[in-house]
Amino acid sequence: MLEELQGLPEAEQGAGEEGGPPPGAPDPPRGKKILPGILYLGHIPPRFRPRHVRNLLSVHGEVGRIFLQPEERFVRKRKKKAGAKAKNYTEGWVEFRDKRVAKLVAASLHNTPMGTRRRSRFHYDLWNIKYLHRFKWPHLSERLAYERQVRQQRLRAEISQAKRETSFYLRSVETSRRFARRAAGAPGPAGGEEKSWGFLQRPTEEEIQRRKAGGRRLRGQLAKAREIQLKSQTSRSLLAKIFNATDAASQEAPGGPDL
């Protein structure tokens, strides 16, 4: 976490100015603690620098720290390729020594021209100022640290997504090449024929019913054959019993069997 933006360069951070408040500023009541106030700048025109903010706002009260948020890195790279070398900012925060002065400045300068002179570069740009209630400078440090972490996480997610898309594209290209070689009958990359895969088609409902009907018919035929065989075996055993009984009776007779 950034500790009150102590490590920011001079172009993005301003130090407090010495001296009392300018003429016309409200005098603080005796015995009451003076609390700083933070103003939010929603519009930063091109080539607008922290020194311009200090010069324009210090006439209304004592200005402390100033921070201007620079543009995203990819935006600066794109502008640099187009030929623009100037560094621009998107938003900013200004700290006043007295929060009552900050409230008066926000109420009086909002939607008014930035440049007081007609020849000023920022004469046609309007102030977009808002007073931040109960907002302190460490809150800005926490917000910047949080935004930096969110930006890094989003960047990592985009990189991983790009890697997945690239790997999927490479696999698709390799698969299409294998299918093309298989269709042309060319050998694989190792010099031998590439392995061909056989796919068994799922049988249709008509084939399933025909197969079931054929199985029932075959089972019926086998049952009939077993029944006929059982009957023949029964008849053979009955005849064997009859003939065996006749032979035994003839042998037991006194005269013996007739020759």
PDB file of C-alpha atoms in Angstrom:
ATOM      1  CA  MET A   1       0.000   0.000   0.000  1.00  0.00           C
ATOM      2  CA  LEU A   2       1.231   3.468  -0.762  1.00  0.00           C
ATOM      3  CA  GLU A   3       1.761   5.573   2.326  1.00  0.00           C
ATOM      4  CA  GLU A   4       0.315   8.964   1.468  1.00  0.00           C
ATOM      5  CA  LEU A   5       2.004   8.856  -1.956  1.00  0.00           C
ATOM      6  CA  GLN A   6       5.386   9.810  -0.570  1.00  0.00           C
ATOM      7  CA  GLY A   7       7.197   8.064  -3.404  1.00  0.00           C
ATOM      8  CA  LEU A   8       5.429   9.846  -6.282  1.00  0.00           C
ATOM      9  CA  PRO A   9       7.518  12.030  -8.613  1.00  0.00           C
ATOM     10  CA  GLU A  10       7.337  15.793  -8.483  1.00  0.00           C
ATOM     11  CA  ALA A  11       5.166  15.900 -11.608  1.00  0.00           C
ATOM     12  CA  GLU A  12       2.402  13.993  -9.807  1.00  0.00           C
ATOM     13  CA  GLN A  13       2.763  15.140  -6.195  1.00  0.00           C
ATOM     14  CA  GLY A  14       2.990  18.657  -4.785  1.00  0.00           C
ATOM     15  CA  ALA A  15       4.197  19.737  -1.379  1.00  0.00           C
ATOM     16  CA  GLY A  16       2.331  22.177   0.818  1.00  0.00           C
ATOM     17  CA  GLU A  17       3.118  25.859   0.535  1.00  0.00           C
ATOM     18  CA  GLU A  18       4.159  27.937   3.468  1.00  0.00           C
ATOM     19  CA  GLY A  19       2.288  31.050   4.556  1.00  0.00           C
ATOM     20  CA  GLY A  20      -1.181  31.854   5.757  1.00  0.00           C
ATOM     21  CA  PRO A  21      -4.399  31.745   3.775  1.00  0.00           C
ATOM     22  CA  PRO A  22      -4.964  34.363   1.086  1.00  0.00           C
ATOM     23  CA  PRO A  23      -7.114  37.420   1.657  1.00  0.00           C
ATOM     24  CA  GLY A  24     -10.834  36.696   1.653  1.00  0.00           C
ATOM     25  CA  ALA A  25     -10.518  33.168   3.055  1.00  0.00           C
ATOM     26  CA  PRO A  26     -12.656  32.420   6.113  1.00  0.00           C
ATOM     27  CA  ASP A  27     -10.782  32.563   9.395  1.00  0.00           C
ATOM     28  CA  PRO A  28     -10.928  29.362  11.444  1.00  0.00           C
ATOM     29  CA  PRO A  29     -12.630  29.675  14.843  1.00  0.00           C
ATOM     30  CA  ARG A  30     -10.385  29.775  17.846  1.00  0.00           C
ATOM     31  CA  GLY A  31      -9.807  26.478  19.588  1.00  0.00           C
ATOM     32  CA  LYS A  32     -11.194  24.424  16.678  1.00  0.00           C
ATOM     33  CA  LYS A  33      -8.928  21.987  14.884  1.00  0.00           C
ATOM     34  CA  ILE A  34      -8.352  22.643  11.185  1.00  0.00           C
ATOM     35  CA  LEU A  35      -9.041  19.563   9.067  1.00  0.00           C
ATOM     36  CA  PRO A  36      -7.862  19.170   5.464  1.00  0.00           C
ATOM     37  CA  GLY A  37     -10.330  18.718   2.610  1.00  0.00           C
ATOM     38  CA  ILE A  38      -9.956  16.761  -0.635  1.00  0.00           C
ATOM     39  CA  LEU A  39     -11.266  17.917  -4.024  1.00  0.00           C
ATOM     40  CA  TYR A  40     -11.806  15.598  -6.968  1.00  0.00           C
ATOM     41  CA  LEU A  41     -11.007  16.827 -10.480  1.00  0.00           C
ATOM     42  CA  GLY A  42     -13.074  14.900 -13.016  1.00  0.00           C
ATOM     43  CA  HIS A  43     -11.712  16.631 -16.134  1.00  0.00           C
ATOM     44  CA  ILE A  44      -8.030  17.150 -16.920  1.00  0.00           C
ATOM     45  CA  PRO A  45      -7.417  18.867 -20.277  1.00  0.00           C
ATOM     46  CA  PRO A  46      -4.424  17.934 -22.445  1.00  0.00           C
ATOM     47  CA  ARG A  47      -1.047  19.337 -21.347  1.00  0.00           C
ATOM     48  CA  PHE A  48      -2.505  20.196 -17.932  1.00  0.00           C
ATOM     49  CA  ARG A  49       0.140  19.593 -15.282  1.00  0.00           C
ATOM     50  CA  PRO A  50       0.203  19.639 -11.438  1.00  0.00           C
ATOM     51  CA  ARG A  51       1.940  23.020 -11.484  1.00  0.00           C
ATOM     52  CA  HIS A  52      -1.036  24.462 -13.363  1.00  0.00           C
ATOM     53  CA  VAL A  53      -3.399  23.060 -10.728  1.00  0.00           C
ATOM     54  CA  ARG A  54      -1.343  24.645  -7.947  1.00  0.00           C
ATOM     55  CA  ASN A  55      -1.062  27.998  -9.690  1.00  0.00           C
ATOM     56  CA  LEU A  56      -4.796  28.201 -10.418  1.00  0.00           C
ATOM     57  CA  LEU A  57      -6.101  26.953  -7.057  1.00  0.00           C
ATOM     58  CA  SER A  58      -3.557  28.449  -4.661  1.00  0.00           C
ATOM     59  CA  VAL A  59      -5.164  31.880  -5.088  1.00  0.00           C
ATOM     60  CA  HIS A  60      -8.250  30.526  -3.280  1.00  0.00           C
ATOM     61  CA  GLY A  61      -6.529  28.778  -0.388  1.00  0.00           C
ATOM     62  CA  GLU A  62      -3.498  26.880   0.797  1.00  0.00           C
ATOM     63  CA  VAL A  63      -3.005  23.829  -1.403  1.00  0.00           C
ATOM     64  CA  GLY A  64      -1.287  20.752  -0.052  1.00  0.00           C
ATOM     65  CA  ARG A  65      -0.732  17.531  -1.955  1.00  0.00           C
ATOM     66  CA  ILE A  66      -1.761  17.037  -5.595  1.00  0.00           C
ATOM     67  CA  PHE A  67      -2.069  13.802  -7.486  1.00  0.00           C
ATOM     68  CA  LEU A  68      -3.061  13.410 -11.135  1.00  0.00           C
ATOM     69  CA  GLN A  69      -3.840   9.956 -12.502  1.00  0.00           C
ATOM     70  CA  PRO A  70      -1.917   9.325 -15.744  1.00  0.00           C
ATOM     71  CA  GLU A  71      -3.424   7.560 -18.718  1.00  0.00           C
ATOM     72  CA  GLU A  72      -3.259   3.811 -19.153  1.00  0.00           C
ATOM     73  CA  ARG A  73      -0.034   2.444 -20.565  1.00  0.00           C
ATOM     74  CA  PHE A  74      -1.620   1.011 -23.708  1.00  0.00           C
ATOM     75  CA  VAL A  75      -3.280   4.384 -24.406  1.00  0.00           C
ATOM     76  CA  ARG A  76       0.072   6.162 -24.136  1.00  0.00           C
ATOM     77  CA  LYS A  77       1.712   3.594 -26.427  1.00  0.00           C
ATOM     78  CA  ARG A  78      -1.022   4.018 -29.005  1.00  0.00           C
ATOM     79  CA  LYS A  79      -0.711   7.813 -28.917  1.00  0.00           C
ATOM     80  CA  LYS A  80       3.055   7.555 -29.094  1.00  0.00           C
ATOM     81  CA  LYS A  81       2.806   5.462 -32.258  1.00  0.00           C
ATOM     82  CA  ALA A  82       0.467   8.094 -33.696  1.00  0.00           C
ATOM     83  CA  GLY A  83       3.076  10.793 -33.014  1.00  0.00           C
ATOM     84  CA  ALA A  84       1.814  12.361 -29.760  1.00  0.00           C
ATOM     85  CA  LYS A  85       4.574  12.426 -27.145  1.00  0.00           C
ATOM     86  CA  ALA A  86       2.834  14.508 -24.456  1.00  0.00           C
ATOM     87  CA  LYS A  87       1.782  12.732 -21.262  1.00  0.00           C
ATOM     88  CA  ASN A  88      -1.829  13.396 -20.305  1.00  0.00           C
ATOM     89  CA  TYR A  89      -3.905  12.710 -17.217  1.00  0.00           C
ATOM     90  CA  THR A  90      -7.460  11.507 -16.730  1.00  0.00           C
ATOM     91  CA  GLU A  91      -8.432  12.617 -13.200  1.00  0.00           C
ATOM     92  CA  GLY A  92      -6.925  14.209 -10.130  1.00  0.00           C
ATOM     93  CA  TRP A  93      -7.153  14.916  -6.415  1.00  0.00           C
ATOM     94  CA  VAL A  94      -6.206  18.130  -4.640  1.00  0.00           C
ATOM     95  CA  GLU A  95      -5.790  18.566  -0.888  1.00  0.00           C
ATOM     96  CA  PHE A  96      -6.600  21.883   0.789  1.00  0.00           C
ATOM     97  CA  ARG A  97      -5.354  22.713   4.265  1.00  0.00           C
ATOM     98  CA  ASP A  98      -8.830  23.694   5.404  1.00  0.00           C
ATOM     99  CA  LYS A  99     -11.850  21.676   4.340  1.00  0.00           C
ATOM    100  CA  ARG A 100     -14.113  24.755   4.532  1.00  0.00           C
ATOM    101  CA  VAL A 101     -11.966  26.445   1.907  1.00  0.00           C
ATOM    102  CA  ALA A 102     -12.188  23.282  -0.203  1.00  0.00           C
ATOM    103  CA  LYS A 103     -15.994  23.336  -0.005  1.00  0.00           C
ATOM    104  CA  LEU A 104     -16.100  27.002  -1.062  1.00  0.00           C
ATOM    105  CA  VAL A 105     -13.709  26.347  -3.952  1.00  0.00           C
ATOM    106  CA  ALA A 106     -15.797  23.399  -5.188  1.00  0.00           C
ATOM    107  CA  ALA A 107     -19.020  25.409  -4.982  1.00  0.00           C
ATOM    108  CA  SER A 108     -17.619  28.532  -6.670  1.00  0.00           C
ATOM    109  CA  LEU A 109     -15.389  27.064  -9.416  1.00  0.00           C
ATOM    110  CA  HIS A 110     -17.518  24.142 -10.624  1.00  0.00           C
ATOM    111  CA  ASN A 111     -18.486  24.532 -14.332  1.00  0.00           C
ATOM    112  CA  THR A 112     -16.441  27.734 -14.692  1.00  0.00           C
ATOM    113  CA  PRO A 113     -13.554  28.356 -17.138  1.00  0.00           C
ATOM    114  CA  MET A 114     -10.159  27.164 -15.948  1.00  0.00           C
ATOM    115  CA  GLY A 115      -8.185  29.998 -17.510  1.00  0.00           C
ATOM    116  CA  THR A 116      -9.015  33.498 -16.296  1.00  0.00           C
ATOM    117  CA  ARG A 117      -7.330  35.151 -19.266  1.00  0.00           C
ATOM    118  CA  ARG A 118      -8.641  34.892 -22.782  1.00  0.00           C
ATOM    119  CA  ARG A 119      -5.260  33.942 -24.184  1.00  0.00           C
ATOM    120  CA  SER A 120      -4.883  31.133 -21.687  1.00  0.00           C
ATOM    121  CA  ARG A 121      -4.546  27.627 -23.090  1.00  0.00           C
ATOM    122  CA  PHE A 122      -7.255  26.341 -20.754  1.00  0.00           C
ATOM    123  CA  HIS A 123      -9.705  29.222 -21.147  1.00  0.00           C
ATOM    124  CA  TYR A 124     -12.305  27.075 -22.957  1.00  0.00           C
ATOM    125  CA  ASP A 125     -12.009  24.146 -20.521  1.00  0.00           C
ATOM    126  CA  LEU A 126     -14.354  24.053 -17.542  1.00  0.00           C
ATOM    127  CA  TRP A 127     -13.616  22.983 -14.008  1.00  0.00           C
ATOM    128  CA  ASN A 128     -15.228  19.725 -12.945  1.00  0.00           C
ATOM    129  CA  ILE A 129     -14.717  19.821  -9.200  1.00  0.00           C
ATOM    130  CA  LYS A 130     -16.411  17.868  -6.448  1.00  0.00           C
ATOM    131  CA  TYR A 131     -15.757  17.969  -2.723  1.00  0.00           C
ATOM    132  CA  LEU A 132     -15.254  14.504  -1.213  1.00  0.00           C
ATOM    133  CA  HIS A 133     -16.935  14.295   2.183  1.00  0.00           C
ATOM    134  CA  ARG A 134     -15.051  12.307   4.858  1.00  0.00           C
ATOM    135  CA  PHE A 135     -12.364  11.434   2.345  1.00  0.00           C
ATOM    136  CA  LYS A 136      -8.746  11.399   3.482  1.00  0.00           C
ATOM    137  CA  TRP A 137      -5.489  11.130   1.599  1.00  0.00           C
ATOM    138  CA  PRO A 138      -4.712   7.550   2.827  1.00  0.00           C
ATOM    139  CA  HIS A 139      -8.015   6.474   1.232  1.00  0.00           C
ATOM    140  CA  LEU A 140      -6.582   7.535  -2.113  1.00  0.00           C
ATOM    141  CA  SER A 141      -3.478   5.407  -1.492  1.00  0.00           C
ATOM    142  CA  GLU A 142      -5.645   2.388  -0.695  1.00  0.00           C
ATOM    143  CA  ARG A 143      -7.741   2.954  -3.787  1.00  0.00           C
ATOM    144  CA  LEU A 144      -4.698   3.210  -6.046  1.00  0.00           C
ATOM    145  CA  ALA A 145      -3.205   0.030  -4.567  1.00  0.00           C
ATOM    146  CA  TYR A 146      -6.541  -1.797  -5.055  1.00  0.00           C
ATOM    147  CA  GLU A 147      -6.852  -0.618  -8.662  1.00  0.00           C
ATOM    148  CA  ARG A 148      -3.299  -1.763  -9.341  1.00  0.00           C
ATOM    149  CA  GLN A 149      -4.069  -5.247  -8.026  1.00  0.00           C
ATOM    150  CA  VAL A 150      -7.298  -5.435 -10.029  1.00  0.00           C
ATOM    151  CA  ARG A 151      -5.423  -4.359 -13.151  1.00  0.00           C
ATOM    152  CA  GLN A 152      -2.761  -7.027 -12.617  1.00  0.00           C
ATOM    153  CA  GLN A 153      -5.373  -9.745 -12.054  1.00  0.00           C
ATOM    154  CA  ARG A 154      -7.229  -8.714 -15.201  1.00  0.00           C
ATOM    155  CA  LEU A 155      -3.980  -8.764 -17.148  1.00  0.00           C
ATOM    156  CA  ARG A 156      -3.127 -12.262 -15.874  1.00  0.00           C
ATOM    157  CA  ALA A 157      -6.617 -13.488 -16.781  1.00  0.00           C
ATOM    158  CA  GLU A 158      -6.308 -12.044 -20.301  1.00  0.00           C
ATOM    159  CA  ILE A 159      -2.880 -13.659 -20.750  1.00  0.00           C
ATOM    160  CA  SER A 160      -4.141 -17.068 -19.621  1.00  0.00           C
ATOM    161  CA  GLN A 161      -7.160 -16.767 -21.927  1.00  0.00           C
ATOM    162  CA  ALA A 162      -4.889 -15.907 -24.856  1.00  0.00           C
ATOM    163  CA  LYS A 163      -2.691 -18.926 -24.072  1.00  0.00           C
ATOM    164  CA  ARG A 164      -5.720 -21.240 -24.003  1.00  0.00           C
ATOM    165  CA  GLU A 165      -6.970 -19.884 -27.320  1.00  0.00           C
ATOM    166  CA  THR A 166      -3.522 -20.300 -28.890  1.00  0.00           C
ATOM    167  CA  SER A 167      -3.161 -23.895 -27.688  1.00  0.00           C
ATOM    168  CA  PHE A 168      -6.665 -24.740 -28.932  1.00  0.00           C
ATOM    169  CA  TYR A 169      -5.858 -23.232 -32.330  1.00  0.00           C
ATOM    170  CA  LEU A 170      -2.625 -25.229 -32.593  1.00  0.00           C
ATOM    171  CA  ARG A 171      -4.408 -28.470 -31.666  1.00  0.00           C
ATOM    172  CA  SER A 172      -7.094 -27.774 -34.255  1.00  0.00           C
ATOM    173  CA  VAL A 173      -4.473 -27.144 -36.950  1.00  0.00           C
ATOM    174  CA  GLU A 174      -2.642 -30.365 -36.090  1.00  0.00           C
ATOM    175  CA  THR A 175      -5.907 -32.347 -36.150  1.00  0.00           C
ATOM    176  CA  SER A 176      -6.846 -30.930 -39.543  1.00  0.00           C
ATOM    177  CA  ARG A 177      -3.399 -31.887 -40.892  1.00  0.00           C
ATOM    178  CA  ARG A 178      -3.782 -35.457 -39.644  1.00  0.00           C
ATOM    179  CA  PHE A 179      -7.180 -35.776 -41.293  1.00  0.00           C
ATOM    180  CA  ALA A 180      -5.787 -34.354 -44.525  1.00  0.00           C
ATOM    181  CA  ARG A 181      -2.896 -36.862 -44.531  1.00  0.00           C
ATOM    182  CA  ARG A 182      -5.286 -39.705 -43.772  1.00  0.00           C
ATOM    183  CA  ALA A 183      -7.567 -38.675 -46.636  1.00  0.00           C
ATOM    184  CA  ALA A 184      -4.644 -38.441 -49.044  1.00  0.00           C
ATOM    185  CA  GLY A 185      -3.168 -41.759 -47.901  1.00  0.00           C
ATOM    186  CA  ALA A 186       0.194 -40.208 -47.193  1.00  0.00           C
ATOM    187  CA  PRO A 187       2.450 -41.651 -44.465  1.00  0.00           C
ATOM    188  CA  GLY A 188       2.577 -39.995 -41.094  1.00  0.00           C
ATOM    189  CA  PRO A 189       5.386 -37.785 -39.807  1.00  0.00           C
ATOM    190  CA  ALA A 190       7.315 -40.827 -38.461  1.00  0.00           C
ATOM    191  CA  GLY A 191       7.500 -42.445 -41.933  1.00  0.00           C
ATOM    192  CA  GLY A 192       4.958 -45.244 -41.292  1.00  0.00           C
ATOM    193  CA  GLU A 193       1.304 -45.406 -42.053  1.00  0.00           C
ATOM    194  CA  GLU A 194      -0.760 -43.513 -39.543  1.00  0.00           C
ATOM    195  CA  LYS A 195      -3.112 -45.566 -37.431  1.00  0.00           C
ATOM    196  CA  SER A 196      -6.683 -45.612 -38.710  1.00  0.00           C
ATOM    197  CA  TRP A 197      -9.556 -45.617 -36.313  1.00  0.00           C
ATOM    198  CA  GLY A 198     -12.691 -47.696 -36.925  1.00  0.00           C
ATOM    199  CA  PHE A 199     -15.992 -46.442 -35.595  1.00  0.00           C
ATOM    200  CA  LEU A 200     -18.939 -48.788 -34.991  1.00  0.00           C
ATOM    201  CA  GLN A 201     -22.238 -47.220 -35.897  1.00  0.00           C
ATOM    202  CA  ARG A 202     -25.059 -47.593 -33.451  1.00  0.00           C
ATOM    203  CA  PRO A 203     -27.765 -50.038 -34.762  1.00  0.00           C
ATOM    204  CA  THR A 204     -31.124 -48.628 -35.721  1.00  0.00           C
ATOM    205  CA  GLU A 205     -34.409 -49.582 -34.096  1.00  0.00           C
ATOM    206  CA  GLU A 206     -35.413 -51.714 -37.071  1.00  0.00           C
ATOM    207  CA  GLU A 207     -32.177 -53.707 -36.877  1.00  0.00           C
ATOM    208  CA  ILE A 208     -32.656 -54.211 -33.147  1.00  0.00           C
ATOM    209  CA  GLN A 209     -36.223 -55.506 -33.634  1.00  0.00           C
ATOM    210  CA  ARG A 210     -35.113 -57.799 -36.468  1.00  0.00           C
ATOM    211  CA  ARG A 211     -32.304 -59.146 -34.318  1.00  0.00           C
ATOM    212  CA  LYS A 212     -34.708 -59.790 -31.459  1.00  0.00           C
ATOM    213  CA  ALA A 213     -37.201 -61.533 -33.788  1.00  0.00           C
ATOM    214  CA  GLY A 214     -34.441 -63.727 -35.219  1.00  0.00           C
ATOM    215  CA  GLY A 215     -33.331 -64.641 -31.716  1.00  0.00           C
ATOM    216  CA  ARG A 216     -36.857 -65.619 -30.703  1.00  0.00           C
ATOM    217  CA  ARG A 217     -37.248 -67.772 -33.839  1.00  0.00           C
ATOM    218  CA  LEU A 218     -33.952 -69.515 -33.191  1.00  0.00           C
ATOM    219  CA  ARG A 219     -34.853 -70.165 -29.573  1.00  0.00           C
ATOM    220  CA  GLY A 220     -38.211 -71.664 -30.708  1.00  0.00           C
ATOM    221  CA  GLN A 221     -36.484 -73.972 -33.172  1.00  0.00           C
ATOM    222  CA  LEU A 222     -34.022 -75.134 -30.555  1.00  0.00           C
ATOM    223  CA  ALA A 223     -36.850 -75.803 -28.107  1.00  0.00           C
ATOM    224  CA  LYS A 224     -38.707 -77.898 -30.716  1.00  0.00           C
ATOM    225  CA  ALA A 225     -35.545 -79.864 -31.495  1.00  0.00           C
ATOM    226  CA  ARG A 226     -34.963 -80.588 -27.808  1.00  0.00           C
ATOM    227  CA  GLU A 227     -38.606 -81.674 -27.431  1.00  0.00           C
ATOM    228  CA  ILE A 228     -38.360 -84.061 -30.403  1.00  0.00           C
ATOM    229  CA  GLN A 229     -35.112 -85.473 -29.100  1.00  0.00           C
ATOM    230  CA  LEU A 230     -36.658 -85.990 -25.665  1.00  0.00           C
ATOM    231  CA  LYS A 231     -39.636 -87.800 -27.197  1.00  0.00           C
ATOM    232  CA  SER A 232     -37.371 -90.044 -29.263  1.00  0.00           C
ATOM    233  CA  GLN A 233     -35.324 -90.885 -26.203  1.00  0.00           C
ATOM    234  CA  THR A 234     -38.507 -91.702 -24.262  1.00  0.00           C
ATOM    235  CA  SER A 235     -39.780 -93.994 -27.058  1.00  0.00           C
ATOM    236  CA  ARG A 236     -36.410 -95.729 -27.326  1.00  0.00           C
ATOM    237  CA  SER A 237     -36.265 -96.371 -23.588  1.00  0.00           C
ATOM    238  CA  LEU A 238     -39.828 -97.710 -23.613  1.00  0.00           C
ATOM    239  CA  LEU A 239     -39.069-100.128 -26.468  1.00  0.00           C
ATOM    240  CA  ALA A 240     -35.867-101.211 -24.736  1.00  0.00           C
ATOM    241  CA  LYS A 241     -37.810-102.007 -21.579  1.00  0.00           C
ATOM    242  CA  ILE A 242     -40.391-104.004 -23.503  1.00  0.00           C
ATOM    243  CA  PHE A 243     -37.845-106.055 -25.426  1.00  0.00           C
ATOM    244  CA  ASN A 244     -35.708-106.632 -22.336  1.00  0.00           C
ATOM    245  CA  ALA A 245     -38.760-107.906 -20.408  1.00  0.00           C
ATOM    246  CA  THR A 246     -39.679-110.312 -23.256  1.00  0.00           C
ATOM    247  CA  ASP A 247     -36.172-111.745 -23.408  1.00  0.00           C
ATOM    248  CA  ALA A 248     -36.105-112.307 -19.683  1.00  0.00           C
ATOM    249  CA  ALA A 249     -39.485-114.166 -19.730  1.00  0.00           C
ATOM    250  CA  SER A 250     -38.424-116.458 -22.544  1.00  0.00           C
ATOM    251  CA  GLN A 251     -35.206-117.373 -20.772  1.00  0.00           C
ATOM    252  CA  GLU A 252     -37.048-118.250 -17.582  1.00  0.00           C
ATOM    253  CA  ALA A 253     -39.429-120.715 -19.438  1.00  0.00           C
ATOM    254  CA  PRO A 254     -38.651-124.571 -18.995  1.00  0.00           C
ATOM    255  CA  GLY A 255     -38.161-125.268 -22.617  1.00  0.00           C
ATOM    256  CA  GLY A 256     -35.892-122.325 -23.123  1.00  0.00           C
ATOM    257  CA  PRO A 257     -36.178-120.029 -26.040  1.00  0.00           C
ATOM    258  CA  ASP A 258     -37.387-121.402 -29.373  1.00  0.00           C
ATOM    259  CA  LEU A 259     -34.589-121.608 -31.919  1.00  0.00           C
TER     260      LEU A 259
END
